[in-house]
DNA sequence: GTCTATACCTCGATAGAC
DNA sequence: GTCTATCGAGGTATAGAC
């Protein structure tokens, strides 16, 4: 974090491209093999350098993990806030949640290695890494809770379930699409429409 | 597999309890640390034996993985088929899917170490293990596809989305509840009601 | 059926040349 | 900034006593 700020302040005297490459390849390997199963030798190989060189850019495997995890949430949270902020002030709660769903899916599916790695390995990492990553997750969950509480107060949300259950169920469902979404079976916008229809109105005709 | 058949044919001359214990502890450790990060020494420790003794019951870590994965699907699929088969012949499609949801959640949440291990590590295991496990997954997916196709033909399913998308989205959402369901926040049957309401009728009032 | 002891391998990380 | 070489630790799996 501090490093990034410094890089922006002064002209870049180090090769930041290699650092980004390492993070990208690490995310891809964490996603497909898990954290423990991924060796730094593999990450180095995929990045076109030797294992020892990684330690010029990172202090430890653990630090790489932390940055991969954080980025997995950030790319989603930033897109969601952008989409919601772009709406007119008088937008309905349904319109706001619709924008959030589109933003969540966009960030999720366009940075699949970071987001899928996060989803897959979060439950399996050491407690220390979890603790460092927890706040960024909590903040994003809070953002959704506010969206849904607002919808409930406006009478737009069905009162059958608690907002916490809805948030957990819907985010969990959206997140899992990164495991099966196939961009060759239709446009992204068509996919978003289908998912929104299920989330908003369900799968069955009303009894 | 062959071993199991033999055990049922002749009176059990070996200690099958230790074998089951190893599988249970392996599932729990695979769930929380991942496959590669779980050592056979840990599995042995948790099972109350020494590492070398595992090889009396299993040929390899890989074989343990296979049995844990299969059981993760079987416990769910069996409960679902039971619940659906118990319905009267003239049940509506909605009633049949309702029974399937309840059965899926019941199996999923009552064997959390096996089901969560399966969900978490399936994307991270060696290709050979995946291939051996694929058929049992495919069969369960086919079962849901038939349920949903039937509902569509009867005009009970909303035609907004394809049955494949609905199946992937709903099963993914149901599966992820094992990561956040809290039995202390209400009864299982109340939980099932909330989830079914979201799946059937969505989260928002109709526009 | 479980034990101890250990072979053989690969890991994360470090040191120092270039 | 990247390399080679290597350390100590800990992994799966095996052998053979009990």
Short mmCIF file of C-alpha atoms in Angstrom, two decimals, chain A residues 5-207:
data_model
loop_
_atom_site.label_atom_id
_atom_site.label_comp_id
_atom_site.label_asym_id
_atom_site.label_seq_id
_atom_site.Cartn_x
_atom_site.Cartn_y
_atom_site.Cartn_z
CA UNK A 5 1.67 5.74 -3.00
CA UNK A 6 5.41 6.28 -3.23
CA UNK A 7 5.42 5.06 -6.81
CA UNK A 8 2.85 7.66 -7.73
CA UNK A 9 4.68 10.49 -5.93
CA UNK A 10 8.09 10.05 -7.56
CA UNK A 11 9.03 8.87 -11.05
CA UNK A 12 9.05 5.05 -11.05
CA UNK A 13 12.61 3.87 -10.63
CA UNK A 14 11.64 0.18 -10.35
CA UNK A 15 10.06 -2.27 -12.77
CA UNK A 16 6.45 -2.24 -11.61
CA UNK A 17 5.36 -4.40 -14.57
CA UNK A 18 7.15 -7.46 -13.17
CA UNK A 19 5.47 -6.94 -9.82
CA UNK A 20 2.02 -6.84 -11.47
CA UNK A 21 2.87 -9.90 -13.52
CA UNK A 22 3.76 -11.84 -10.38
CA UNK A 23 0.45 -10.87 -8.77
CA UNK A 24 -1.53 -11.89 -11.84
CA UNK A 25 0.15 -15.27 -12.19
CA UNK A 26 -0.12 -15.90 -8.46
CA UNK A 27 -3.87 -15.17 -8.60
CA UNK A 28 -4.29 -17.54 -11.52
CA UNK A 29 -2.36 -20.31 -9.78
CA UNK A 30 -4.03 -19.76 -6.39
CA UNK A 31 -7.37 -19.99 -8.18
CA UNK A 32 -6.66 -23.28 -9.89
CA UNK A 33 -4.41 -25.11 -7.41
CA UNK A 34 -5.06 -23.44 -4.07
CA UNK A 35 -2.71 -21.36 -1.95
CA UNK A 36 -0.65 -24.07 -0.29
CA UNK A 37 -0.34 -26.12 -3.46
CA UNK A 38 1.03 -23.18 -5.44
CA UNK A 39 4.81 -22.95 -5.20
CA UNK A 40 6.78 -19.77 -5.66
CA UNK A 41 8.81 -21.64 -8.24
CA UNK A 42 5.64 -22.02 -10.32
CA UNK A 43 4.72 -18.37 -9.86
CA UNK A 44 8.24 -17.37 -10.89
CA UNK A 45 8.18 -19.69 -13.92
CA UNK A 46 4.87 -18.27 -15.12
CA UNK A 47 6.20 -14.73 -14.60
CA UNK A 48 9.34 -15.38 -16.61
CA UNK A 49 11.79 -15.02 -13.71
CA UNK A 50 13.54 -17.30 -11.21
CA UNK A 51 12.17 -18.10 -7.76
CA UNK A 52 14.72 -16.09 -5.83
CA UNK A 53 13.84 -12.94 -7.77
CA UNK A 54 10.35 -12.84 -6.32
CA UNK A 55 11.87 -11.71 -3.03
CA UNK A 56 13.03 -8.48 -4.61
CA UNK A 57 9.35 -7.54 -5.14
CA UNK A 58 7.69 -9.23 -2.15
CA UNK A 59 8.72 -10.07 1.36
CA UNK A 60 6.99 -13.44 1.46
CA UNK A 61 4.42 -15.72 -0.13
CA UNK A 62 2.07 -14.48 2.55
CA UNK A 63 2.37 -10.89 1.33
CA UNK A 64 1.49 -11.96 -2.22
CA UNK A 65 -1.56 -13.73 -0.84
CA UNK A 66 -2.68 -10.58 0.96
CA UNK A 67 -2.50 -8.43 -2.15
CA UNK A 68 -4.28 -11.02 -4.29
CA UNK A 69 -7.10 -11.33 -1.75
CA UNK A 70 -7.57 -7.58 -1.38
CA UNK A 71 -7.64 -7.00 -5.12
CA UNK A 72 -10.30 -9.70 -5.46
CA UNK A 73 -12.72 -7.59 -3.43
CA UNK A 74 -11.55 -4.16 -4.59
CA UNK A 75 -12.17 -4.74 -8.31
CA UNK A 76 -15.75 -5.70 -7.49
CA UNK A 77 -16.46 -3.03 -4.87
CA UNK A 78 -15.12 -0.22 -7.04
CA UNK A 79 -17.26 -1.19 -10.04
CA UNK A 80 -20.37 -1.48 -7.90
CA UNK A 81 -19.89 1.97 -6.34
CA UNK A 82 -19.27 3.48 -9.77
CA UNK A 83 -22.45 2.00 -11.23
CA UNK A 84 -24.61 3.04 -8.27
CA UNK A 85 -23.12 6.54 -8.09
CA UNK A 86 -23.84 7.07 -11.78
CA UNK A 87 -27.61 6.81 -11.17
CA UNK A 88 -29.84 9.90 -10.84
CA UNK A 89 -30.65 10.93 -7.29
CA UNK A 90 -34.30 9.86 -7.61
CA UNK A 91 -33.54 6.30 -8.70
CA UNK A 92 -35.68 3.59 -7.11
CA UNK A 93 -34.14 1.02 -4.79
CA UNK A 94 -34.75 -1.59 -7.44
CA UNK A 95 -32.76 0.47 -9.94
CA UNK A 96 -29.95 0.89 -7.44
CA UNK A 97 -29.77 -2.83 -6.69
CA UNK A 98 -29.98 -3.57 -10.42
CA UNK A 99 -26.93 -1.35 -10.95
CA UNK A 100 -25.14 -3.04 -8.06
CA UNK A 101 -25.80 -6.50 -9.51
CA UNK A 102 -24.50 -5.44 -12.91
CA UNK A 103 -21.40 -3.87 -11.34
CA UNK A 104 -20.75 -6.88 -9.13
CA UNK A 105 -20.98 -9.29 -12.07
CA UNK A 106 -18.84 -7.06 -14.24
CA UNK A 107 -15.99 -6.78 -11.74
CA UNK A 108 -16.31 -10.43 -10.79
CA UNK A 109 -16.20 -11.84 -14.32
CA UNK A 110 -13.65 -9.43 -15.79
CA UNK A 111 -11.06 -10.14 -13.09
CA UNK A 112 -11.87 -13.80 -12.65
CA UNK A 113 -8.47 -14.93 -11.44
CA UNK A 114 -8.48 -12.48 -8.54
CA UNK A 115 -12.14 -12.86 -7.64
CA UNK A 116 -12.29 -16.64 -7.99
CA UNK A 117 -9.03 -17.02 -6.07
CA UNK A 118 -10.54 -14.94 -3.28
CA UNK A 119 -13.77 -16.92 -3.18
CA UNK A 120 -12.07 -20.30 -3.39
CA UNK A 121 -9.22 -19.90 -0.95
CA UNK A 122 -10.54 -17.45 1.67
CA UNK A 123 -11.85 -20.32 3.79
CA UNK A 124 -8.51 -22.13 3.66
CA UNK A 125 -5.88 -19.54 4.50
CA UNK A 126 -4.07 -19.02 7.83
CA UNK A 127 -6.00 -17.03 10.43
CA UNK A 128 -3.50 -14.16 10.32
CA UNK A 129 -4.07 -13.59 6.61
CA UNK A 130 -7.83 -13.76 7.18
CA UNK A 131 -7.68 -11.12 9.87
CA UNK A 132 -5.73 -8.70 7.71
CA UNK A 133 -8.24 -9.15 4.90
CA UNK A 134 -11.41 -9.05 6.99
CA UNK A 135 -12.12 -5.29 7.03
CA UNK A 136 -12.22 -4.88 3.27
CA UNK A 137 -14.75 -7.73 3.10
CA UNK A 138 -16.83 -6.33 5.93
CA UNK A 139 -16.98 -2.89 4.30
CA UNK A 140 -18.31 -4.33 1.07
CA UNK A 141 -20.92 -6.39 2.90
CA UNK A 142 -22.00 -3.24 4.78
CA UNK A 143 -22.47 -1.43 1.48
CA UNK A 144 -24.93 -4.11 0.33
CA UNK A 145 -26.71 -4.12 3.67
CA UNK A 146 -27.38 -0.39 3.30
CA UNK A 147 -28.71 -0.89 -0.24
CA UNK A 148 -31.07 -3.60 0.96
CA UNK A 149 -32.18 -1.83 4.17
CA UNK A 150 -33.03 1.17 2.02
CA UNK A 151 -35.06 -1.03 -0.32
CA UNK A 152 -36.90 -2.53 2.65
CA UNK A 153 -37.75 0.88 4.12
CA UNK A 154 -39.13 2.01 0.78
CA UNK A 155 -41.36 -1.04 0.64
CA UNK A 156 -39.69 -2.42 -2.47
CA UNK A 157 -38.10 -5.48 -0.87
CA UNK A 158 -40.27 -8.50 -0.08
CA UNK A 159 -40.40 -8.83 3.71
CA UNK A 160 -40.31 -12.67 3.67
CA UNK A 161 -36.63 -12.89 4.53
CA UNK A 162 -34.18 -10.82 6.59
CA UNK A 163 -31.89 -8.46 4.68
CA UNK A 164 -28.89 -10.34 6.09
CA UNK A 165 -30.12 -13.64 4.63
CA UNK A 166 -30.91 -11.97 1.31
CA UNK A 167 -27.48 -10.37 1.17
CA UNK A 168 -25.65 -13.59 1.99
CA UNK A 169 -27.75 -15.65 -0.40
CA UNK A 170 -27.60 -13.22 -3.32
CA UNK A 171 -23.90 -12.33 -3.02
CA UNK A 172 -23.07 -16.01 -2.65
CA UNK A 173 -25.09 -16.82 -5.75
CA UNK A 174 -23.57 -13.98 -7.78
CA UNK A 175 -20.06 -14.92 -6.68
CA UNK A 176 -20.47 -18.51 -7.74
CA UNK A 177 -21.29 -17.46 -11.33
CA UNK A 178 -17.54 -16.94 -11.81
CA UNK A 179 -17.24 -20.73 -11.57
CA UNK A 180 -19.66 -21.48 -14.42
CA UNK A 181 -20.31 -18.35 -16.50
CA UNK A 182 -19.53 -18.98 -20.15
CA UNK A 183 -19.09 -15.83 -22.27
CA UNK A 184 -19.51 -17.90 -25.44
CA UNK A 185 -23.16 -18.65 -24.61
CA UNK A 186 -24.47 -15.12 -25.07
CA UNK A 187 -23.58 -11.52 -24.33
CA UNK A 188 -22.67 -10.27 -20.88
CA UNK A 189 -25.68 -7.94 -20.85
CA UNK A 190 -28.05 -10.82 -21.64
CA UNK A 191 -26.51 -12.78 -18.80
CA UNK A 192 -27.01 -9.88 -16.40
CA UNK A 193 -30.65 -9.67 -17.43
CA UNK A 194 -31.25 -13.34 -16.70
CA UNK A 195 -29.56 -13.16 -13.32
CA UNK A 196 -31.42 -10.00 -12.33
CA UNK A 197 -34.73 -11.57 -13.29
CA UNK A 198 -34.05 -14.52 -10.97
CA UNK A 199 -32.89 -12.33 -8.09
CA UNK A 200 -35.75 -9.83 -8.36
CA UNK A 201 -38.68 -11.99 -9.37
CA UNK A 202 -37.65 -15.59 -8.71
CA UNK A 203 -37.85 -18.68 -10.87
CA UNK A 204 -41.50 -19.77 -10.64
CA UNK A 205 -44.77 -18.15 -11.66
CA UNK A 206 -46.70 -16.86 -8.66
CA UNK A 207 -49.03 -19.39 -7.10
#
